[in-house]
Amino acid sequence: MTGHDENGDAGRPRGRRSTTLKIAGLTLAGLLVLGAGTTGWAYWHLDNNIKSVDIDNALGDDRPPKAVPTPSADASTEASPLPAGALNILVLGSDSRSGKENKALGGGSSSGARSDTAMVVHIDAGRTKATVVSIPRDTLVTRPSCPLTSGGSTAVAYNSMFNSAYSVGGAVCAVKTVESITHVRMDHYVEIDFSGFAKLVNALGGVTVTIDQDIDDHDSHLQLKAGTRLLDGKQALALARTRHGIGDGSDLGRIGLQQKLVTALLEQISSTNLFTDPGRLYTVAEAVTSSLTTDTGLDSLSELVELGRSLKGLSADDVKTVMMPVVTAPSDHNRVVAKEPAASRLWKSLR
C-alpha cells in the first residue's frame, strides 16, 4: 500500500518557509551568477552552461491558453518594468544516468531517465503569493501522444506512471503530460540532474539534516542513524532518492524527505555568505548552471535574474505547499490516481 492520505491535503498551508526557499531556489542560479560574472569570460562560461529545450516550438498551439499578462505596478516609474503576471513553472529533478558522473551516482543503467521529483510552482498575478504542488511519480495517468526529436510521436498510453513521460519523450513529454492532466499552461520548465545536485551540496560544504529514524535503503545505497547529520553530495542525493528505507516504502514518504532536504539545503545557502568568497561563489554557480536545463525562455543569466527580481515581493506568509490529492489505484495498490473532484478543484484554482 502507498502511505497517502485518502482525504488529500490540497489547499492546506504546510511548511511555508520551506516553500519560500524552494521558490528562491528557482532563481538562485541567476542571482549567484550575477555576482560571479565579474569578468566577461566568467559570464559567458556560466551562461553557456545552461542547456535548454524549445518546448513552445515542439508543442505548438495544442496547449492550454496562456495567462493574460499583468502590467507591473511600477510600470510608470521603471524604464523596463518587471513582469508581474501569473506564472506556472514545472520543476523536475531528473534521475538521468547519462554521463559518467550521473551513472555513478544513479546506481543504475547508463541509459534512460525518469523524473524523480515533480513540482508545479504557481505564482499568482502580482507575484506576491505562490503555491507549490508536488505530483507523486507513482501516479497513474493517461500519457498523451508526444512529439519526438527524431520525428514522429509516441502513442497515447493509459494507466501509465506519471514519471514515464520524461523517460519516453523528455522534457517536452513531461510538460505535455502535466498540461494534459492539469489543464494548466506551463510557462517555464526547470530541471536539475543527479550530478549537479551532488556538486551543489559539495560546493556548499555539505548540508545538515535531522533524520527522524534510522535509514537502511539498499536501493539508494544509504545507511544513516537517526539524528542530526552533515551529509556530503552523494549522501544528500541518496536521501532525496530514498523510499524503501523509511515508513511503508511509498513515494509519498520520499516527497516528505525531499522537502526536508531542500529546506535544509537552501537554509545552508542563505546562511553562507557566498558574496564574500568569490571562489566558492563561482563554484556554486558552476555547479548550478552546469546541471540546469530550462525552456528557451529561461536559458540565459539575464532571464533568470529578471525572474528573480520579479519574485522579490514573495513572503513566507503568502506561500503554501500542497500535494496533489490522490487515492490508491483500483488496479494496483502500489500506485495512486488523482482523487476527484479535489484534484480538479486544485488545478482549476491555479489557472
mmCIF file of C-alpha atoms in Angstrom:
data_model
loop_
_atom_site.group_PDB
_atom_site.id
_atom_site.type_symbol
_atom_site.label_atom_id
_atom_site.label_comp_id
_atom_site.label_asym_id
_atom_site.label_seq_id
_atom_site.Cartn_x
_atom_site.Cartn_y
_atom_site.Cartn_z
ATOM 1 C CA MET A 1 0.000 0.000 0.000
ATOM 2 C CA THR A 2 1.040 3.567 -0.576
ATOM 3 C CA GLY A 3 1.079 5.676 2.539
ATOM 4 C CA HIS A 4 -1.054 8.541 1.306
ATOM 5 C CA ASP A 5 -3.868 10.480 2.910
ATOM 6 C CA GLU A 6 -7.132 9.226 1.462
ATOM 7 C CA ASN A 7 -8.668 12.651 2.011
ATOM 8 C CA GLY A 8 -5.893 14.514 0.243
ATOM 9 C CA ASP A 9 -4.381 17.725 1.529
ATOM 10 C CA ALA A 10 -4.886 20.209 -1.294
ATOM 11 C CA GLY A 11 -5.018 23.797 -0.262
ATOM 12 C CA ARG A 12 -3.687 23.259 3.255
ATOM 13 C CA PRO A 13 -0.766 25.550 4.091
ATOM 14 C CA ARG A 14 2.233 23.448 5.019
ATOM 15 C CA GLY A 15 5.881 24.315 5.522
ATOM 16 C CA ARG A 16 5.596 27.880 4.327
ATOM 17 C CA ARG A 17 9.236 28.719 4.995
ATOM 18 C CA SER A 18 10.177 25.580 3.076
ATOM 19 C CA THR A 19 8.124 26.653 0.084
ATOM 20 C CA THR A 20 9.563 30.138 0.027
ATOM 21 C CA LEU A 21 13.036 28.645 -0.061
ATOM 22 C CA LYS A 22 12.062 26.343 -2.912
ATOM 23 C CA ILE A 23 10.887 29.272 -4.999
ATOM 24 C CA ALA A 24 14.051 31.146 -4.119
ATOM 25 C CA GLY A 25 15.902 28.098 -5.406
ATOM 26 C CA LEU A 26 14.341 28.525 -8.841
ATOM 27 C CA THR A 27 16.139 31.849 -9.242
ATOM 28 C CA LEU A 28 19.261 31.031 -7.257
ATOM 29 C CA ALA A 29 21.285 30.325 -10.374
ATOM 30 C CA GLY A 30 20.572 33.749 -11.820
ATOM 31 C CA LEU A 31 21.288 35.598 -8.592
ATOM 32 C CA LEU A 32 24.543 33.743 -7.966
ATOM 33 C CA VAL A 33 25.963 34.135 -11.419
ATOM 34 C CA LEU A 34 25.114 37.821 -11.422
ATOM 35 C CA GLY A 35 27.658 38.246 -8.660
ATOM 36 C CA ALA A 36 30.075 35.777 -10.203
ATOM 37 C CA GLY A 37 30.103 37.489 -13.585
ATOM 38 C CA THR A 38 32.907 39.888 -12.727
ATOM 39 C CA THR A 39 34.645 39.117 -15.997
ATOM 40 C CA GLY A 40 33.301 38.662 -19.490
ATOM 41 C CA TRP A 41 34.688 35.131 -19.632
ATOM 42 C CA ALA A 42 33.009 34.067 -16.375
ATOM 43 C CA TYR A 43 29.641 35.399 -17.525
ATOM 44 C CA TRP A 44 29.993 33.782 -20.950
ATOM 45 C CA HIS A 45 31.045 30.432 -19.479
ATOM 46 C CA LEU A 46 28.235 30.232 -16.921
ATOM 47 C CA ASP A 47 25.651 31.498 -19.403
ATOM 48 C CA ASN A 48 26.695 28.823 -21.889
ATOM 49 C CA ASN A 49 26.486 26.113 -19.228
ATOM 50 C CA ILE A 50 22.689 26.333 -19.223
ATOM 51 C CA LYS A 51 21.022 23.797 -21.506
ATOM 52 C CA SER A 52 17.589 24.414 -22.963
ATOM 53 C CA VAL A 53 14.693 22.718 -24.733
ATOM 54 C CA ASP A 54 12.422 24.564 -27.183
ATOM 55 C CA ILE A 55 9.172 23.325 -25.659
ATOM 56 C CA ASP A 56 6.979 26.023 -27.227
ATOM 57 C CA ASN A 57 8.075 25.111 -30.737
ATOM 58 C CA ALA A 58 7.746 21.358 -30.100
ATOM 59 C CA LEU A 59 4.215 21.549 -28.693
ATOM 60 C CA GLY A 60 2.831 24.288 -30.923
ATOM 61 C CA ASP A 61 -0.686 25.569 -30.231
ATOM 62 C CA ASP A 62 -2.147 22.340 -28.854
ATOM 63 C CA ARG A 63 -1.856 23.556 -25.265
ATOM 64 C CA PRO A 64 -3.873 25.290 -22.540
ATOM 65 C CA PRO A 65 -4.118 29.070 -23.084
ATOM 66 C CA LYS A 66 -1.522 31.427 -21.651
ATOM 67 C CA ALA A 67 -2.455 33.599 -18.678
ATOM 68 C CA VAL A 68 -3.379 37.180 -19.548
ATOM 69 C CA PRO A 69 -0.292 39.379 -18.939
ATOM 70 C CA THR A 70 -0.476 41.763 -15.975
ATOM 71 C CA PRO A 71 1.435 45.061 -16.199
ATOM 72 C CA SER A 72 3.915 45.775 -13.431
ATOM 73 C CA ALA A 73 2.658 48.048 -10.647
ATOM 74 C CA ASP A 74 5.853 50.051 -11.187
ATOM 75 C CA ALA A 75 5.383 50.345 -14.940
ATOM 76 C CA SER A 76 5.033 54.115 -14.763
ATOM 77 C CA THR A 77 8.332 54.564 -12.931
ATOM 78 C CA GLU A 78 10.502 51.826 -14.443
ATOM 79 C CA ALA A 79 12.169 52.170 -17.839
ATOM 80 C CA SER A 80 11.910 48.365 -18.236
ATOM 81 C CA PRO A 81 9.075 47.215 -15.937
ATOM 82 C CA LEU A 82 9.369 43.748 -14.453
ATOM 83 C CA PRO A 83 6.790 41.120 -15.467
ATOM 84 C CA ALA A 84 4.003 40.744 -12.915
ATOM 85 C CA GLY A 85 1.586 38.234 -14.455
ATOM 86 C CA ALA A 86 0.663 34.821 -13.080
ATOM 87 C CA LEU A 87 3.276 32.163 -13.790
ATOM 88 C CA ASN A 88 3.394 28.364 -13.743
ATOM 89 C CA ILE A 89 6.760 26.607 -13.676
ATOM 90 C CA LEU A 90 7.276 22.849 -13.915
ATOM 91 C CA VAL A 91 10.301 21.891 -11.820
ATOM 92 C CA LEU A 92 11.770 18.409 -12.298
ATOM 93 C CA GLY A 93 14.565 16.563 -10.561
ATOM 94 C CA SER A 94 15.896 14.103 -13.138
ATOM 95 C CA ASP A 95 17.413 10.708 -12.340
ATOM 96 C CA SER A 96 19.324 10.692 -15.622
ATOM 97 C CA ARG A 97 22.092 8.069 -15.826
ATOM 98 C CA SER A 98 23.671 9.659 -18.882
ATOM 99 C CA GLY A 99 27.299 10.643 -18.462
ATOM 100 C CA LYS A 100 29.925 9.083 -16.224
ATOM 101 C CA GLU A 101 29.082 11.148 -13.126
ATOM 102 C CA ASN A 102 25.320 10.628 -13.287
ATOM 103 C CA LYS A 103 25.760 6.910 -13.899
ATOM 104 C CA ALA A 104 27.937 6.530 -10.814
ATOM 105 C CA LEU A 105 25.533 8.481 -8.634
ATOM 106 C CA GLY A 106 22.395 6.858 -10.030
ATOM 107 C CA GLY A 107 23.475 3.305 -9.412
ATOM 108 C CA GLY A 108 21.647 2.073 -12.468
ATOM 109 C CA SER A 109 21.727 1.674 -16.207
ATOM 110 C CA SER A 110 23.652 4.201 -18.284
ATOM 111 C CA SER A 111 20.598 4.749 -20.473
ATOM 112 C CA GLY A 112 17.190 6.189 -19.751
ATOM 113 C CA ALA A 113 15.916 8.699 -17.233
ATOM 114 C CA ARG A 114 12.803 9.480 -15.250
ATOM 115 C CA SER A 115 11.605 12.473 -13.275
ATOM 116 C CA ASP A 116 12.157 11.531 -9.633
ATOM 117 C CA THR A 117 10.730 14.830 -8.371
ATOM 118 C CA ALA A 118 7.984 16.920 -9.957
ATOM 119 C CA MET A 119 6.561 20.191 -8.658
ATOM 120 C CA VAL A 120 4.269 22.729 -10.280
ATOM 121 C CA VAL A 121 5.144 26.153 -8.906
ATOM 122 C CA HIS A 122 2.242 28.576 -9.387
ATOM 123 C CA ILE A 123 2.907 32.277 -8.803
ATOM 124 C CA ASP A 124 -0.183 34.488 -8.596
ATOM 125 C CA ALA A 125 -0.632 37.676 -10.603
ATOM 126 C CA GLY A 126 1.330 40.375 -8.842
ATOM 127 C CA ARG A 127 3.880 37.724 -7.807
ATOM 128 C CA THR A 128 3.322 38.148 -4.067
ATOM 129 C CA LYS A 129 1.647 34.765 -3.458
ATOM 130 C CA ALA A 130 2.588 31.270 -4.583
ATOM 131 C CA THR A 131 1.545 27.624 -4.367
ATOM 132 C CA VAL A 132 3.822 24.616 -4.897
ATOM 133 C CA VAL A 133 2.088 21.362 -5.853
ATOM 134 C CA SER A 134 4.030 18.079 -5.694
ATOM 135 C CA ILE A 135 2.925 15.351 -8.126
ATOM 136 C CA PRO A 136 3.774 11.815 -6.908
ATOM 137 C CA ARG A 137 5.846 9.975 -9.508
ATOM 138 C CA ASP A 138 3.759 6.810 -8.961
ATOM 139 C CA THR A 139 0.526 8.496 -10.092
ATOM 140 C CA LEU A 140 -1.193 6.601 -12.912
ATOM 141 C CA VAL A 141 -2.201 8.932 -15.749
ATOM 142 C CA THR A 142 -3.181 8.900 -19.388
ATOM 143 C CA ARG A 143 0.045 9.915 -21.088
ATOM 144 C CA PRO A 144 -0.756 11.867 -24.277
ATOM 145 C CA SER A 145 0.922 11.429 -27.633
ATOM 146 C CA CYS A 146 4.167 13.404 -27.543
ATOM 147 C CA PRO A 147 6.391 14.629 -30.399
ATOM 148 C CA LEU A 148 9.861 13.088 -30.630
ATOM 149 C CA THR A 149 13.039 14.903 -31.640
ATOM 150 C CA SER A 150 13.769 12.083 -34.077
ATOM 151 C CA GLY A 151 10.442 12.652 -35.806
ATOM 152 C CA GLY A 152 7.047 11.084 -35.308
ATOM 153 C CA SER A 153 5.409 10.839 -31.918
ATOM 154 C CA THR A 154 4.741 8.466 -29.030
ATOM 155 C CA ALA A 155 1.470 6.592 -28.716
ATOM 156 C CA VAL A 156 -1.143 7.514 -26.135
ATOM 157 C CA ALA A 157 -0.605 5.348 -23.030
ATOM 158 C CA TYR A 158 -3.318 4.576 -20.484
ATOM 159 C CA ASN A 159 -2.671 3.798 -16.801
ATOM 160 C CA SER A 160 0.941 4.843 -17.241
ATOM 161 C CA MET A 161 3.138 6.034 -14.397
ATOM 162 C CA PHE A 162 3.473 9.811 -14.422
ATOM 163 C CA ASN A 163 7.267 9.800 -14.440
ATOM 164 C CA SER A 164 7.399 7.626 -17.563
ATOM 165 C CA ALA A 165 6.558 10.701 -19.656
ATOM 166 C CA TYR A 166 10.070 12.056 -19.202
ATOM 167 C CA SER A 167 11.527 8.628 -19.929
ATOM 168 C CA VAL A 168 9.831 8.240 -23.313
ATOM 169 C CA GLY A 169 9.762 11.839 -24.510
ATOM 170 C CA GLY A 170 11.998 14.004 -22.334
ATOM 171 C CA ALA A 171 11.092 17.478 -21.131
ATOM 172 C CA VAL A 172 8.587 18.051 -23.932
ATOM 173 C CA CYS A 173 6.522 14.991 -22.992
ATOM 174 C CA ALA A 174 6.797 15.791 -19.273
ATOM 175 C CA VAL A 175 5.351 19.249 -19.896
ATOM 176 C CA LYS A 176 2.632 17.952 -22.207
ATOM 177 C CA THR A 177 1.617 15.276 -19.693
ATOM 178 C CA VAL A 178 1.390 17.793 -16.851
ATOM 179 C CA GLU A 179 -0.658 20.139 -19.019
ATOM 180 C CA SER A 180 -2.902 17.236 -20.060
ATOM 181 C CA ILE A 181 -3.763 16.207 -16.504
ATOM 182 C CA THR A 182 -3.964 19.732 -15.043
ATOM 183 C CA HIS A 183 -5.273 21.805 -17.984
ATOM 184 C CA VAL A 184 -2.806 24.441 -16.771
ATOM 185 C CA ARG A 185 -0.250 26.014 -19.135
ATOM 186 C CA MET A 186 3.367 25.582 -18.007
ATOM 187 C CA ASP A 187 5.042 28.901 -18.776
ATOM 188 C CA HIS A 188 8.505 27.613 -17.920
ATOM 189 C CA TYR A 189 10.427 24.410 -17.314
ATOM 190 C CA VAL A 190 13.394 23.886 -14.962
ATOM 191 C CA GLU A 191 15.323 20.622 -14.484
ATOM 192 C CA ILE A 192 18.379 19.694 -12.424
ATOM 193 C CA ASP A 193 20.155 16.339 -12.682
ATOM 194 C CA PHE A 194 21.910 13.939 -10.284
ATOM 195 C CA SER A 195 25.472 15.162 -10.610
ATOM 196 C CA GLY A 196 24.534 18.831 -10.404
ATOM 197 C CA PHE A 197 22.642 18.346 -7.164
ATOM 198 C CA ALA A 198 25.554 16.452 -5.601
ATOM 199 C CA LYS A 199 28.073 19.054 -6.821
ATOM 200 C CA LEU A 200 25.978 21.866 -5.361
ATOM 201 C CA VAL A 201 25.884 20.208 -1.931
ATOM 202 C CA ASN A 202 29.644 19.621 -2.006
ATOM 203 C CA ALA A 203 30.320 23.196 -3.136
ATOM 204 C CA LEU A 204 28.415 24.421 -0.088
ATOM 205 C CA GLY A 205 30.457 22.231 2.250
ATOM 206 C CA GLY A 206 27.647 19.722 2.780
ATOM 207 C CA VAL A 207 24.133 20.064 4.168
ATOM 208 C CA THR A 208 22.946 19.432 7.739
ATOM 209 C CA VAL A 209 19.716 17.421 8.022
ATOM 210 C CA THR A 210 17.912 15.969 11.040
ATOM 211 C CA ILE A 211 16.751 12.401 10.403
ATOM 212 C CA ASP A 212 13.818 11.154 12.496
ATOM 213 C CA GLN A 213 14.537 7.439 12.075
ATOM 214 C CA ASP A 214 17.338 5.084 11.049
ATOM 215 C CA ILE A 215 17.572 4.624 7.286
ATOM 216 C CA ASP A 216 18.858 1.484 5.603
ATOM 217 C CA ASP A 217 17.951 1.568 1.914
ATOM 218 C CA HIS A 218 19.861 -0.838 -0.322
ATOM 219 C CA ASP A 219 18.368 0.717 -3.470
ATOM 220 C CA SER A 220 19.688 4.218 -2.764
ATOM 221 C CA HIS A 221 22.785 2.813 -1.002
ATOM 222 C CA LEU A 222 22.102 4.945 2.068
ATOM 223 C CA GLN A 223 22.650 3.958 5.678
ATOM 224 C CA LEU A 224 22.092 6.672 8.289
ATOM 225 C CA LYS A 225 21.383 6.652 12.004
ATOM 226 C CA ALA A 226 18.626 8.928 13.312
ATOM 227 C CA GLY A 227 19.797 12.345 14.458
ATOM 228 C CA THR A 228 21.377 15.468 13.001
ATOM 229 C CA ARG A 229 23.867 14.641 10.267
ATOM 230 C CA LEU A 230 26.148 16.587 7.938
ATOM 231 C CA LEU A 231 25.720 14.975 4.523
ATOM 232 C CA ASP A 232 28.021 15.261 1.532
ATOM 233 C CA GLY A 233 26.678 15.445 -2.014
ATOM 234 C CA LYS A 234 26.421 11.712 -2.597
ATOM 235 C CA GLN A 235 24.652 11.127 0.735
ATOM 236 C CA ALA A 236 22.255 14.032 0.186
ATOM 237 C CA LEU A 237 21.336 12.674 -3.235
ATOM 238 C CA ALA A 238 20.768 9.207 -1.764
ATOM 239 C CA LEU A 239 18.475 10.749 0.860
ATOM 240 C CA ALA A 240 16.470 12.505 -1.858
ATOM 241 C CA ARG A 241 16.030 9.141 -3.627
ATOM 242 C CA THR A 242 15.281 7.053 -0.526
ATOM 243 C CA ARG A 243 11.882 5.442 -0.286
ATOM 244 C CA HIS A 244 12.319 1.796 0.749
ATOM 245 C CA GLY A 245 14.282 2.547 3.884
ATOM 246 C CA ILE A 246 11.547 4.613 5.558
ATOM 247 C CA GLY A 247 7.921 4.191 6.579
ATOM 248 C CA ASP A 248 5.926 1.960 4.251
ATOM 249 C CA GLY A 249 8.270 2.488 1.321
ATOM 250 C CA SER A 250 5.898 4.709 -0.640
ATOM 251 C CA ASP A 251 6.809 7.555 -2.954
ATOM 252 C CA LEU A 252 4.734 9.857 -0.760
ATOM 253 C CA GLY A 253 7.139 9.292 2.120
ATOM 254 C CA ARG A 254 10.021 10.230 -0.166
ATOM 255 C CA ILE A 255 8.311 13.523 -1.005
ATOM 256 C CA GLY A 256 8.457 14.416 2.697
ATOM 257 C CA LEU A 257 12.195 13.652 2.814
ATOM 258 C CA GLN A 258 12.805 15.720 -0.301
ATOM 259 C CA GLN A 259 11.007 18.706 1.194
ATOM 260 C CA LYS A 260 13.097 18.421 4.355
ATOM 261 C CA LEU A 261 16.301 18.177 2.332
ATOM 262 C CA VAL A 262 15.511 21.124 0.071
ATOM 263 C CA THR A 263 14.709 23.255 3.118
ATOM 264 C CA ALA A 264 17.992 22.314 4.771
ATOM 265 C CA LEU A 265 19.972 22.891 1.571
ATOM 266 C CA LEU A 266 18.548 26.329 0.896
ATOM 267 C CA GLU A 267 18.936 27.342 4.528
ATOM 268 C CA GLN A 268 22.595 26.387 4.111
ATOM 269 C CA ILE A 269 22.794 28.600 1.042
ATOM 270 C CA SER A 270 21.154 31.539 2.826
ATOM 271 C CA SER A 271 23.461 31.190 5.849
ATOM 272 C CA THR A 272 26.634 31.023 3.735
ATOM 273 C CA ASN A 273 27.858 34.468 2.724
ATOM 274 C CA LEU A 274 28.876 33.495 -0.779
ATOM 275 C CA PHE A 275 29.398 37.054 -1.932
ATOM 276 C CA THR A 276 32.395 37.455 0.403
ATOM 277 C CA ASP A 277 34.053 34.381 -1.117
ATOM 278 C CA PRO A 278 34.264 34.774 -4.915
ATOM 279 C CA GLY A 279 35.926 31.379 -5.328
ATOM 280 C CA ARG A 280 33.129 29.479 -3.585
ATOM 281 C CA LEU A 281 30.501 31.652 -5.265
ATOM 282 C CA TYR A 282 31.841 30.701 -8.673
ATOM 283 C CA THR A 283 31.995 27.003 -7.687
ATOM 284 C CA VAL A 284 28.355 27.067 -6.598
ATOM 285 C CA ALA A 285 27.288 28.948 -9.730
ATOM 286 C CA GLU A 286 29.196 26.446 -11.876
ATOM 287 C CA ALA A 287 27.503 23.520 -10.107
ATOM 288 C CA VAL A 288 24.037 25.006 -10.629
ATOM 289 C CA THR A 289 24.360 26.159 -14.232
ATOM 290 C CA SER A 290 26.216 23.077 -15.479
ATOM 291 C CA SER A 291 23.348 20.823 -14.371
ATOM 292 C CA LEU A 292 20.456 23.087 -15.343
ATOM 293 C CA THR A 293 18.073 22.552 -18.245
ATOM 294 C CA THR A 294 15.341 25.099 -18.902
ATOM 295 C CA ASP A 295 12.913 26.077 -21.617
ATOM 296 C CA THR A 296 14.200 28.635 -24.111
ATOM 297 C CA GLY A 297 12.518 31.431 -22.170
ATOM 298 C CA LEU A 298 14.832 30.943 -19.173
ATOM 299 C CA ASP A 299 18.078 29.811 -20.775
ATOM 300 C CA SER A 300 20.202 32.860 -20.051
ATOM 301 C CA LEU A 301 21.574 34.569 -16.956
ATOM 302 C CA SER A 302 19.680 37.755 -17.748
ATOM 303 C CA GLU A 303 16.346 35.912 -17.942
ATOM 304 C CA LEU A 304 16.988 34.056 -14.672
ATOM 305 C CA VAL A 305 17.910 37.307 -12.926
ATOM 306 C CA GLU A 306 14.785 39.034 -14.251
ATOM 307 C CA LEU A 307 12.660 36.182 -12.889
ATOM 308 C CA GLY A 308 14.368 36.504 -9.517
ATOM 309 C CA ARG A 309 13.771 40.245 -9.375
ATOM 310 C CA SER A 310 10.090 39.803 -10.247
ATOM 311 C CA LEU A 311 9.663 37.493 -7.225
ATOM 312 C CA LYS A 312 11.104 39.948 -4.698
ATOM 313 C CA GLY A 313 7.630 40.581 -3.214
ATOM 314 C CA LEU A 314 7.059 36.960 -2.130
ATOM 315 C CA SER A 315 6.934 36.392 1.622
ATOM 316 C CA ALA A 316 6.724 33.228 3.724
ATOM 317 C CA ASP A 317 3.218 34.093 4.924
ATOM 318 C CA ASP A 318 1.903 34.102 1.363
ATOM 319 C CA VAL A 319 3.275 30.758 0.156
ATOM 320 C CA LYS A 320 1.872 27.272 0.662
ATOM 321 C CA THR A 321 2.920 23.735 -0.245
ATOM 322 C CA VAL A 322 0.428 21.015 -1.129
ATOM 323 C CA MET A 323 0.449 17.602 -2.739
ATOM 324 C CA MET A 324 -1.952 16.666 -5.499
ATOM 325 C CA PRO A 325 -4.810 14.782 -3.778
ATOM 326 C CA VAL A 326 -4.509 11.051 -4.518
ATOM 327 C CA VAL A 327 -6.103 7.714 -3.608
ATOM 328 C CA THR A 328 -4.944 4.146 -4.098
ATOM 329 C CA ALA A 329 -5.287 2.987 -7.707
ATOM 330 C CA PRO A 330 -8.002 0.315 -8.053
ATOM 331 C CA SER A 331 -5.802 -1.601 -10.491
ATOM 332 C CA ASP A 332 -2.626 -1.581 -8.385
ATOM 333 C CA HIS A 333 -2.320 -0.960 -4.646
ATOM 334 C CA ASN A 334 1.278 0.170 -5.157
ATOM 335 C CA ARG A 335 0.141 3.066 -7.344
ATOM 336 C CA VAL A 336 -2.092 6.096 -6.865
ATOM 337 C CA VAL A 337 -4.532 8.056 -9.004
ATOM 338 C CA ALA A 338 -5.771 11.623 -8.698
ATOM 339 C CA LYS A 339 -8.570 11.967 -6.155
ATOM 340 C CA GLU A 340 -11.544 13.662 -7.776
ATOM 341 C CA PRO A 341 -13.056 16.178 -7.646
ATOM 342 C CA ALA A 342 -10.420 17.512 -5.211
ATOM 343 C CA ALA A 343 -7.552 17.325 -7.746
ATOM 344 C CA SER A 344 -9.532 19.120 -10.452
ATOM 345 C CA ARG A 345 -10.523 21.852 -7.987
ATOM 346 C CA LEU A 346 -6.872 22.348 -7.065
ATOM 347 C CA TRP A 347 -5.705 22.681 -10.664
ATOM 348 C CA LYS A 348 -8.617 24.987 -11.530
ATOM 349 C CA SER A 349 -7.523 27.342 -8.745
ATOM 350 C CA LEU A 350 -4.142 27.723 -10.466
ATOM 351 C CA ARG A 351 -5.448 28.757 -13.881
#
